[in-house]
GROMACS .gro file of C-alpha atoms in nm:
model
  427
    1MET     CA    1   0.888  -1.553   0.892
    2ASP     CA    2   0.517  -1.604   0.825
    3ARG     CA    3   0.323  -1.430   0.548
    4ARG     CA    4   0.194  -1.145   0.766
    5GLN     CA    5   0.541  -1.073   0.901
    6PHE     CA    6   0.675  -1.072   0.545
    7ILE     CA    7   0.411  -0.821   0.439
    8ARG     CA    8   0.494  -0.598   0.734
    9ALA     CA    9   0.862  -0.619   0.651
   10GLY     CA   10   0.793  -0.534   0.287
   11SER     CA   11   0.572  -0.240   0.379
   12ALA     CA   12   0.865  -0.087   0.562
   13ALA     CA   13   1.017  -0.043   0.216
   14SER     CA   14   1.365  -0.134   0.322
   15ALA     CA   15   1.412   0.131   0.588
   16VAL     CA   16   1.709  -0.084   0.664
   17SER     CA   17   1.879  -0.169   0.340
   18VAL     CA   18   1.960  -0.427   0.082
   19LEU     CA   19   2.310  -0.567   0.064
   20GLY     CA   20   2.328  -0.634   0.436
   21ILE     CA   21   2.412  -0.266   0.497
   22THR     CA   22   2.262  -0.121   0.813
   23ALA     CA   23   2.083   0.210   0.831
   24GLY     CA   24   2.398   0.371   0.969
   25CYS     CA   25   2.653   0.509   0.726
   26ALA     CA   26   2.972   0.389   0.888
   27SER     CA   27   2.982   0.055   0.709
   28VAL     CA   28   2.993   0.212   0.362
   29GLY     CA   29   3.102   0.573   0.403
   30GLY     CA   30   3.421   0.746   0.502
   31GLY     CA   31   3.598   0.742   0.164
   32ALA     CA   32   3.701   1.001  -0.089
   33GLY     CA   33   3.462   1.242  -0.257
   34GLY     CA   34   3.360   1.270  -0.619
   35LYS     CA   35   3.080   1.395  -0.839
   36VAL     CA   36   2.771   1.191  -0.921
   37VAL     CA   37   2.497   1.302  -1.160
   38VAL     CA   38   2.161   1.126  -1.125
   39VAL     CA   39   1.909   1.162  -1.409
   40GLY     CA   40   1.548   1.099  -1.310
   41GLY     CA   41   1.390   1.157  -0.969
   42GLY     CA   42   1.162   0.854  -0.947
   43TYR     CA   43   1.183   0.559  -0.711
   44GLY     CA   44   1.529   0.463  -0.837
   45GLY     CA   45   1.696   0.799  -0.893
   46ALA     CA   46   1.570   0.978  -0.583
   47THR     CA   47   1.671   0.683  -0.366
   48ALA     CA   48   2.018   0.665  -0.519
   49ALA     CA   49   2.076   1.039  -0.476
   50LYS     CA   50   1.969   1.037  -0.112
   51TYR     CA   51   2.163   0.726  -0.012
   52ILE     CA   52   2.486   0.828  -0.185
   53ARG     CA   53   2.482   1.145   0.023
   54MET     CA   54   2.397   0.953   0.341
   55TRP     CA   55   2.640   0.665   0.295
   56SER     CA   56   2.929   0.889   0.186
   57GLU     CA   57   2.865   1.109   0.491
   58GLY     CA   58   2.819   1.402   0.254
   59LYS     CA   59   3.158   1.364   0.088
   60ILE     CA   60   3.023   1.284  -0.259
   61GLU     CA   61   2.857   1.569  -0.451
   62VAL     CA   62   2.524   1.460  -0.599
   63THR     CA   63   2.328   1.648  -0.865
   64LEU     CA   64   1.978   1.524  -0.950
   65VAL     CA   65   1.846   1.628  -1.292
   66GLU     CA   66   1.466   1.613  -1.290
   67PRO     CA   67   1.232   1.832  -1.499
   68ASN     CA   68   0.927   1.785  -1.278
   69ALA     CA   69   0.882   2.004  -0.972
   70THR     CA   70   0.742   1.718  -0.762
   71PHE     CA   71   0.751   1.340  -0.737
   72ILE     CA   72   0.421   1.179  -0.839
   73SER     CA   73   0.384   0.810  -0.754
   74CYS     CA   74   0.267   0.564  -1.018
   75PRO     CA   75   0.185   0.307  -0.746
   76ILE     CA   76  -0.145   0.418  -0.585
   77SER     CA   77  -0.229   0.639  -0.889
   78ASN     CA   78  -0.500   0.398  -1.006
   79LEU     CA   79  -0.695   0.501  -0.695
   80VAL     CA   80  -0.715   0.850  -0.843
   81LEU     CA   81  -0.896   0.696  -1.140
   82GLY     CA   82  -1.124   0.511  -0.898
   83GLY     CA   83  -1.200   0.836  -0.717
   84THR     CA   84  -1.076   0.743  -0.368
   85LYS     CA   85  -0.745   0.933  -0.385
   86THR     CA   86  -0.645   1.270  -0.526
   87MET     CA   87  -0.328   1.376  -0.704
   88ALA     CA   88  -0.223   1.554  -0.386
   89ASP     CA   89  -0.230   1.218  -0.206
   90ILE     CA   90   0.037   1.073  -0.437
   91THR     CA   91   0.256   1.383  -0.475
   92THR     CA   92   0.570   1.456  -0.271
   93PRO     CA   93   0.807   1.752  -0.311
   94TYR     CA   94   1.182   1.709  -0.362
   95ASP     CA   95   1.258   1.968  -0.094
   96ASN     CA   96   1.399   1.725   0.162
   97LEU     CA   97   1.657   1.583  -0.076
   98LYS     CA   98   1.807   1.931  -0.095
   99ALA     CA   99   1.743   2.061   0.257
  100ARG     CA  100   1.822   1.746   0.457
  101HIS     CA  101   2.068   1.565   0.236
  102GLY     CA  102   2.239   1.832   0.031
  103VAL     CA  103   2.139   1.698  -0.309
  104ARG     CA  104   2.167   1.965  -0.577
  105ILE     CA  105   1.851   1.959  -0.786
  106VAL     CA  106   1.853   2.085  -1.145
  107ALA     CA  107   1.509   2.132  -1.302
  108ASP     CA  108   1.601   2.041  -1.659
  109ARG     CA  109   1.632   1.758  -1.907
  110VAL     CA  110   1.945   1.589  -2.036
  111SER     CA  111   2.000   1.651  -2.406
  112GLY     CA  112   2.318   1.447  -2.447
  113ILE     CA  113   2.580   1.234  -2.274
  114ASP     CA  114   2.952   1.239  -2.354
  115MET     CA  115   3.081   0.922  -2.193
  116ASP     CA  116   3.441   0.990  -2.296
  117LYS     CA  117   3.448   1.333  -2.131
  118ARG     CA  118   3.216   1.212  -1.854
  119GLN     CA  119   2.970   1.496  -1.878
  120VAL     CA  120   2.602   1.547  -1.956
  121SER     CA  121   2.457   1.832  -2.156
  122LEU     CA  122   2.138   2.001  -2.041
  123ALA     CA  123   1.851   2.105  -2.266
  124GLY     CA  124   1.851   2.445  -2.099
  125GLY     CA  125   2.221   2.493  -2.167
  126GLY     CA  126   2.538   2.405  -1.983
  127THR     CA  127   2.702   2.077  -1.888
  128LEU     CA  128   2.748   1.872  -1.572
  129PRO     CA  129   3.070   1.676  -1.519
  130TYR     CA  130   3.056   1.344  -1.339
  131ASP     CA  131   3.273   1.068  -1.200
  132ARG     CA  132   2.973   0.835  -1.198
  133LEU     CA  133   2.646   0.878  -1.388
  134ILE     CA  134   2.318   0.718  -1.278
  135LEU     CA  135   2.030   0.703  -1.526
  136SER     CA  136   1.685   0.625  -1.390
  137PRO     CA  137   1.439   0.767  -1.645
  138GLY     CA  138   1.172   0.497  -1.622
  139VAL     CA  139   1.009   0.398  -1.950
  140ASP     CA  140   0.913   0.564  -2.273
  141PHE     CA  141   0.674   0.434  -2.535
  142MET     CA  142   0.710   0.260  -2.869
  143TRP     CA  143   0.454   0.471  -3.051
  144GLU     CA  144   0.591   0.351  -3.385
  145SER     CA  145   0.404   0.024  -3.322
  146LEU     CA  146   0.069   0.211  -3.326
  147PRO     CA  147   0.071   0.439  -3.634
  148GLY     CA  148  -0.261   0.602  -3.557
  149MET     CA  149  -0.133   0.730  -3.225
  150ASN     CA  150   0.125   0.940  -3.411
  151LYS     CA  151  -0.142   1.135  -3.599
  152PRO     CA  152  -0.211   1.493  -3.487
  153GLY     CA  153  -0.420   1.510  -3.171
  154ALA     CA  154  -0.427   1.136  -3.103
  155GLN     CA  155  -0.205   1.137  -2.797
  156GLU     CA  156  -0.389   1.439  -2.660
  157LYS     CA  157  -0.722   1.256  -2.686
  158ILE     CA  158  -0.634   0.898  -2.588
  159MET     CA  159  -0.451   0.858  -2.259
  160HIS     CA  160  -0.205   0.595  -2.146
  161ALA     CA  161  -0.183   0.737  -1.791
  162TRP     CA  162   0.114   0.504  -1.736
  163LYS     CA  163   0.320   0.793  -1.604
  164ALA     CA  164   0.127   0.940  -1.314
  165GLY     CA  165   0.058   1.309  -1.364
  166PRO     CA  166  -0.154   1.517  -1.604
  167GLN     CA  167  -0.270   1.211  -1.799
  168THR     CA  168  -0.403   1.057  -1.479
  169VAL     CA  169  -0.614   1.368  -1.424
  170THR     CA  170  -0.735   1.373  -1.785
  171LEU     CA  171  -0.833   1.005  -1.784
  172ARG     CA  172  -1.027   1.054  -1.461
  173GLN     CA  173  -1.209   1.349  -1.620
  174GLN     CA  174  -1.292   1.137  -1.924
  175LEU     CA  175  -1.442   0.870  -1.698
  176GLU     CA  176  -1.646   1.130  -1.513
  177ALA     CA  177  -1.774   1.278  -1.840
  178MET     CA  178  -1.862   0.938  -1.989
  179PRO     CA  179  -2.238   0.878  -2.006
  180ASP     CA  180  -2.382   0.591  -1.803
  181GLY     CA  181  -2.400   0.291  -2.030
  182GLY     CA  182  -2.071   0.374  -2.198
  183VAL     CA  183  -1.773   0.142  -2.242
  184PHE     CA  184  -1.421   0.194  -2.111
  185ALA     CA  185  -1.171  -0.014  -2.311
  186MET     CA  186  -0.813  -0.066  -2.200
  187ALA     CA  187  -0.544  -0.220  -2.421
  188ILE     CA  188  -0.252  -0.394  -2.245
  189PRO     CA  189   0.078  -0.455  -2.429
  190LEU     CA  190   0.280  -0.773  -2.437
  191ALA     CA  191   0.506  -0.814  -2.136
  192PRO     CA  192   0.754  -0.686  -2.031
  193TYR     CA  193   0.604  -0.354  -1.930
  194ARG     CA  194   0.610  -0.132  -1.623
  195CYS     CA  195   0.410  -0.272  -1.328
  196PRO     CA  196   0.276  -0.612  -1.445
  197PRO     CA  197  -0.040  -0.610  -1.226
  198GLY     CA  198  -0.113  -0.241  -1.282
  199PRO     CA  199  -0.360  -0.273  -1.573
  200TYR     CA  200  -0.569  -0.532  -1.389
  201GLU     CA  201  -0.580  -0.315  -1.077
  202ARG     CA  202  -0.690  -0.027  -1.300
  203ALA     CA  203  -0.976  -0.235  -1.437
  204CYS     CA  204  -1.091  -0.299  -1.078
  205GLN     CA  205  -1.072   0.068  -0.986
  206VAL     CA  206  -1.266   0.185  -1.289
  207ALA     CA  207  -1.526  -0.089  -1.234
  208SER     CA  208  -1.561   0.011  -0.869
  209TYR     CA  209  -1.624   0.370  -0.976
  210PHE     CA  210  -1.878   0.259  -1.237
  211GLN     CA  211  -2.070   0.052  -0.981
  212LYS     CA  212  -2.120   0.364  -0.769
  213ALA     CA  213  -2.162   0.633  -1.033
  214LYS     CA  214  -2.242   0.469  -1.370
  215PRO     CA  215  -2.396   0.126  -1.302
  216LYS     CA  216  -2.483   0.060  -1.667
  217SER     CA  217  -2.125   0.107  -1.787
  218LYS     CA  218  -1.875  -0.165  -1.876
  219VAL     CA  219  -1.499  -0.224  -1.864
  220LEU     CA  220  -1.328  -0.413  -2.149
  221VAL     CA  221  -0.978  -0.543  -2.076
  222LEU     CA  222  -0.805  -0.625  -2.405
  223ASP     CA  223  -0.481  -0.801  -2.320
  224ALA     CA  224  -0.208  -0.883  -2.573
  225ASN     CA  225  -0.082  -1.152  -2.337
  226ASP     CA  226  -0.214  -1.507  -2.323
  227ASP     CA  227  -0.340  -1.455  -1.969
  228VAL     CA  228  -0.324  -1.215  -1.674
  229THR     CA  229   0.048  -1.157  -1.619
  230SER     CA  230   0.045  -1.116  -1.239
  231LYS     CA  231  -0.183  -1.233  -0.955
  232GLY     CA  232  -0.411  -1.388  -1.216
  233PRO     CA  233  -0.632  -1.605  -0.991
  234LEU     CA  234  -0.678  -1.321  -0.743
  235PHE     CA  235  -0.781  -1.070  -1.007
  236LYS     CA  236  -1.012  -1.318  -1.178
  237LYS     CA  237  -1.179  -1.394  -0.847
  238ALA     CA  238  -1.231  -1.023  -0.784
  239TRP     CA  239  -1.381  -0.982  -1.129
  240ALA     CA  240  -1.615  -1.277  -1.078
  241ASP     CA  241  -1.718  -1.194  -0.720
  242ARG     CA  242  -1.720  -0.814  -0.723
  243TYR     CA  243  -1.754  -0.704  -1.085
  244LYS     CA  244  -1.956  -0.972  -1.259
  245GLY     CA  245  -2.118  -0.821  -1.565
  246VAL     CA  246  -1.901  -0.509  -1.537
  247ILE     CA  247  -1.553  -0.631  -1.639
  248GLU     CA  248  -1.498  -0.843  -1.948
  249TYR     CA  249  -1.148  -0.983  -1.988
  250MET     CA  250  -1.027  -1.073  -2.339
  251PRO     CA  251  -0.674  -1.220  -2.369
  252LYS     CA  252  -0.470  -1.265  -2.688
  253HIS     CA  253  -0.573  -0.926  -2.823
  254ARG     CA  254  -0.255  -0.765  -2.955
  255LEU     CA  255  -0.318  -0.405  -3.051
  256VAL     CA  256  -0.171  -0.300  -3.385
  257ASP     CA  257  -0.334   0.039  -3.444
  258VAL     CA  258  -0.575   0.297  -3.307
  259ASP     CA  259  -0.824   0.522  -3.484
  260ALA     CA  260  -0.843   0.815  -3.246
  261VAL     CA  261  -1.114   0.990  -3.447
  262THR     CA  262  -1.363   0.703  -3.407
  263ASN     CA  263  -1.224   0.566  -3.078
  264THR     CA  264  -1.151   0.231  -3.238
  265LEU     CA  265  -0.889  -0.027  -3.140
  266LYS     CA  266  -0.750  -0.252  -3.415
  267PHE     CA  267  -0.596  -0.594  -3.346
  268ASP     CA  268  -0.386  -0.839  -3.542
  269PHE     CA  269  -0.630  -1.136  -3.541
  270ASN     CA  270  -0.940  -1.002  -3.364
  271ASP     CA  271  -1.226  -0.776  -3.462
  272ASP     CA  272  -1.203  -0.402  -3.409
  273VAL     CA  273  -1.335  -0.267  -3.080
  274LYS     CA  274  -1.498   0.072  -3.047
  275ALA     CA  275  -1.552   0.227  -2.704
  276THR     CA  276  -1.661   0.548  -2.536
  277VAL     CA  277  -1.330   0.601  -2.357
  278LEU     CA  278  -1.004   0.439  -2.465
  279ASN     CA  279  -0.702   0.375  -2.247
  280VAL     CA  280  -0.410   0.263  -2.464
  281ILE     CA  281  -0.104   0.138  -2.276
  282PRO     CA  282   0.157   0.111  -2.552
  283PRO     CA  283   0.460  -0.118  -2.571
  284MET     CA  284   0.750   0.019  -2.368
  285ARG     CA  285   1.126   0.052  -2.375
  286ALA     CA  286   1.396   0.218  -2.169
  287GLY     CA  287   1.355   0.590  -2.117
  288ASP     CA  288   1.458   0.831  -2.393
  289VAL     CA  289   1.782   0.945  -2.229
  290VAL     CA  290   1.898   0.581  -2.218
  291ALA     CA  291   1.785   0.501  -2.572
  292LYS     CA  292   1.937   0.816  -2.726
  293ALA     CA  293   2.270   0.741  -2.558
  294GLY     CA  294   2.280   0.401  -2.729
  295LEU     CA  295   2.245   0.219  -2.398
  296ALA     CA  296   1.929   0.022  -2.483
  297THR     CA  297   2.150  -0.268  -2.586
  298ALA     CA  298   1.902  -0.555  -2.539
  299ASN     CA  299   1.676  -0.568  -2.848
  300ASN     CA  300   1.700  -0.187  -2.868
  301ARG     CA  301   1.462  -0.177  -2.573
  302TRP     CA  302   1.635  -0.236  -2.240
  303SER     CA  303   1.972  -0.187  -2.072
  304GLU     CA  304   2.192  -0.479  -1.970
  305VAL     CA  305   2.345  -0.423  -1.627
  306ASP     CA  306   2.586  -0.576  -1.379
  307TRP     CA  307   2.353  -0.657  -1.090
  308ILE     CA  308   2.632  -0.613  -0.834
  309THR     CA  309   2.672  -0.243  -0.918
  310MET     CA  310   2.386  -0.160  -1.160
  311GLU     CA  311   2.661  -0.044  -1.399
  312HIS     CA  312   2.579  -0.082  -1.767
  313ALA     CA  313   2.735  -0.396  -1.909
  314LYS     CA  314   2.899  -0.202  -2.194
  315ALA     CA  315   2.939   0.153  -2.059
  316LYS     CA  316   3.176   0.194  -1.769
  317GLY     CA  317   3.088   0.464  -1.520
  318VAL     CA  318   2.719   0.465  -1.617
  319HIS     CA  319   2.463   0.294  -1.393
  320ILE     CA  320   2.107   0.218  -1.509
  321LEU     CA  321   1.820   0.171  -1.263
  322GLY     CA  322   1.458   0.069  -1.251
  323ASP     CA  323   1.226   0.008  -1.541
  324SER     CA  324   1.494   0.080  -1.805
  325THR     CA  325   1.686  -0.236  -1.719
  326LEU     CA  326   1.661  -0.574  -1.888
  327SER     CA  327   1.496  -0.748  -1.595
  328ALA     CA  328   1.652  -1.052  -1.432
  329PRO     CA  329   1.439  -1.372  -1.424
  330GLN     CA  330   1.105  -1.307  -1.250
  331MET     CA  331   1.216  -0.958  -1.148
  332PRO     CA  332   0.927  -0.714  -1.198
  333LYS     CA  333   0.949  -0.360  -1.325
  334SER     CA  334   0.808  -0.199  -1.011
  335GLY     CA  335   0.854   0.105  -0.790
  336HIS     CA  336   0.976  -0.110  -0.502
  337MET     CA  337   1.235  -0.281  -0.723
  338ALA     CA  338   1.358   0.054  -0.854
  339ASN     CA  339   1.405   0.164  -0.492
  340GLN     CA  340   1.618  -0.148  -0.438
  341HIS     CA  341   1.820  -0.075  -0.753
  342GLY     CA  342   1.881   0.274  -0.617
  343LYS     CA  343   2.028   0.140  -0.295
  344VAL     CA  344   2.244  -0.118  -0.470
  345ALA     CA  345   2.381   0.152  -0.701
  346ALA     CA  346   2.433   0.396  -0.413
  347ALA     CA  347   2.632   0.144  -0.211
  348ALA     CA  348   2.838   0.043  -0.514
  349VAL     CA  349   2.910   0.402  -0.616
  350VAL     CA  350   3.019   0.500  -0.265
  351ALA     CA  351   3.245   0.196  -0.249
  352MET     CA  352   3.397   0.247  -0.595
  353LEU     CA  353   3.463   0.619  -0.542
  354SER     CA  354   3.627   0.525  -0.212
  355GLY     CA  355   3.855   0.269  -0.376
  356ARG     CA  356   3.681  -0.035  -0.233
  357ALA     CA  357   3.511  -0.331  -0.397
  358PRO     CA  358   3.129  -0.331  -0.400
  359ASP     CA  359   2.941  -0.600  -0.212
  360GLN     CA  360   2.949  -0.915  -0.423
  361LEU     CA  361   2.627  -1.078  -0.301
  362PRO     CA  362   2.343  -0.827  -0.323
  363ILE     CA  363   1.992  -0.921  -0.215
  364TYR     CA  364   1.685  -0.740  -0.347
  365ASN     CA  365   1.327  -0.766  -0.226
  366ASN     CA  366   1.000  -0.661  -0.382
  367THR     CA  367   0.644  -0.613  -0.263
  368CYS     CA  368   0.363  -0.509  -0.494
  369TYR     CA  369   0.011  -0.432  -0.371
  370SER     CA  370  -0.300  -0.412  -0.589
  371PHE     CA  371  -0.631  -0.259  -0.486
  372VAL     CA  372  -0.917  -0.475  -0.612
  373SER     CA  373  -1.166  -0.231  -0.453
  374ALA     CA  374  -1.144   0.097  -0.266
  375THR     CA  375  -1.024  -0.085   0.044
  376ASP     CA  376  -0.935  -0.447  -0.028
  377VAL     CA  377  -0.590  -0.541  -0.153
  378VAL     CA  378  -0.384  -0.837  -0.274
  379HIS     CA  379  -0.007  -0.857  -0.286
  380VAL     CA  380   0.282  -1.040  -0.447
  381ALA     CA  381   0.625  -1.044  -0.285
  382SER     CA  382   0.965  -1.187  -0.371
  383VAL     CA  383   1.331  -1.191  -0.269
  384HIS     CA  384   1.614  -1.207  -0.523
  385ARG     CA  385   1.980  -1.293  -0.466
  386TYR     CA  386   2.286  -1.275  -0.686
  387GLU     CA  387   2.404  -1.601  -0.840
  388ALA     CA  388   2.768  -1.558  -0.939
  389ASP     CA  389   2.790  -1.843  -1.190
  390LYS     CA  390   2.491  -1.707  -1.383
  391LYS     CA  391   2.586  -1.342  -1.324
  392THR     CA  392   2.226  -1.250  -1.257
  393MET     CA  393   1.968  -1.221  -0.983
  394VAL     CA  394   1.753  -1.526  -0.912
  395PRO     CA  395   1.442  -1.565  -0.693
  396VAL     CA  396   1.508  -1.716  -0.351
  397GLN     CA  397   1.311  -2.039  -0.331
  398GLY     CA  398   1.037  -2.029  -0.069
  399SER     CA  399   1.046  -1.652  -0.032
  400GLY     CA  400   0.756  -1.420  -0.087
  401GLY     CA  401   0.438  -1.547  -0.248
  402VAL     CA  402   0.092  -1.406  -0.308
  403SER     CA  403  -0.211  -1.330  -0.096
  404GLY     CA  404  -0.456  -1.602  -0.014
  405ALA     CA  405  -0.741  -1.358  -0.067
  406ALA     CA  406  -0.810  -0.987  -0.088
  407SER     CA  407  -0.852  -0.817   0.247
  408GLU     CA  408  -0.892  -0.479   0.409
  409ILE     CA  409  -0.593  -0.535   0.638
  410GLU     CA  410  -0.372  -0.568   0.332
  411GLY     CA  411  -0.518  -0.236   0.221
  412ARG     CA  412  -0.378  -0.082   0.539
  413PHE     CA  413  -0.044  -0.253   0.475
  414ALA     CA  414  -0.045  -0.114   0.121
  415MET     CA  415  -0.088   0.244   0.236
  416ALA     CA  416   0.179   0.193   0.503
  417TRP     CA  417   0.409   0.062   0.230
  418ALA     CA  418   0.341   0.371   0.020
  419ARG     CA  419   0.404   0.617   0.301
  420ASN     CA  420   0.721   0.437   0.404
  421ILE     CA  421   0.873   0.403   0.060
  422TRP     CA  422   0.799   0.767  -0.023
  423ALA     CA  423   0.978   0.864   0.296
  424ASP     CA  424   1.260   0.619   0.228
  425SER     CA  425   1.320   0.772  -0.115
  426LEU     CA  426   1.245   1.138  -0.048
  427ALA     CA  427   1.239   1.235   0.320
   0.00000   0.00000   0.00000
């Protein structure tokens, strides 16, 4: 398979599946029923809910607990900041999960989990029993590492916009209101964090907007890491060729505090930086529902999982997906990977509730596109297989790779990827 074929295959977003399972249900379905509760309707949770219903031929009851009325995609959301997409372009309703697949959707939050009784409590009252529980809440933030962000009004003024939604809209409005000649400063946390190339794509999108609307303005990228964490040469080339004099990249700048009143960033070993608009992306950990249940067992940040089933290593009957997991070697925290986790978990849950062993050799793939302009895109892709002696996923040698250069055709592939994975998870 050559690079272009691989990109096309990745953009299909696994319309066929991982694990060697075909799109038909017969190879995994046909067993007993059961009750599954899925918490979180993102790329992982929505996919798991849909595929459990499909692959069990409707025999397993699935309840999806999700407080938001619609799915809003983090991938592609940086284009909203750049002004070439709207929130409507990245928003999909959950209607098809209910109407086409029979998923029960509960618009609420989980307030507690009783793993002995196998039930979850809802913030709005009531409980949901389960035979298998799937938690896919994404990430939450370690605000305790930035004391100033816990002061009154700070989080309302300074956006992270790392969960697409109202903060995306607010940050775009702040950019629009910024006077020409102002400075947009973005602080990037130490890896691991959700979507490794996302901050660098955001810098490109904001710079692209400034070139058109505010040509005297600047973008400061203040990175806690030693270097660009993903697609480094491609981003640096874009900055040099397209945004020279607009984007300034400053590595080894670990943020330790924020003064929201004066719009000042404070670092451990570097001088303070004051800017017109701040974008603070804080350190991350597993989502609150995972952390509060005591399931963030790796450094109190991430969940350890069995990659064959996505079941928590220390909590039987509970499966953790997506960004909340302690990533396997070179496995990114991405929307595409969460979709793969959802399918692995769905297949395993259907098998286990049917009295069969899950597939023992799962294969995951990942494709991540980054827009370096309104139209031109670069990608990174990878394939991961299970290695039994190490009990983890490892990259398949020779698979995937990165773009040779940014191109408009990859921009078309990127939008095809987005449409296909949204349909794969939600249609």
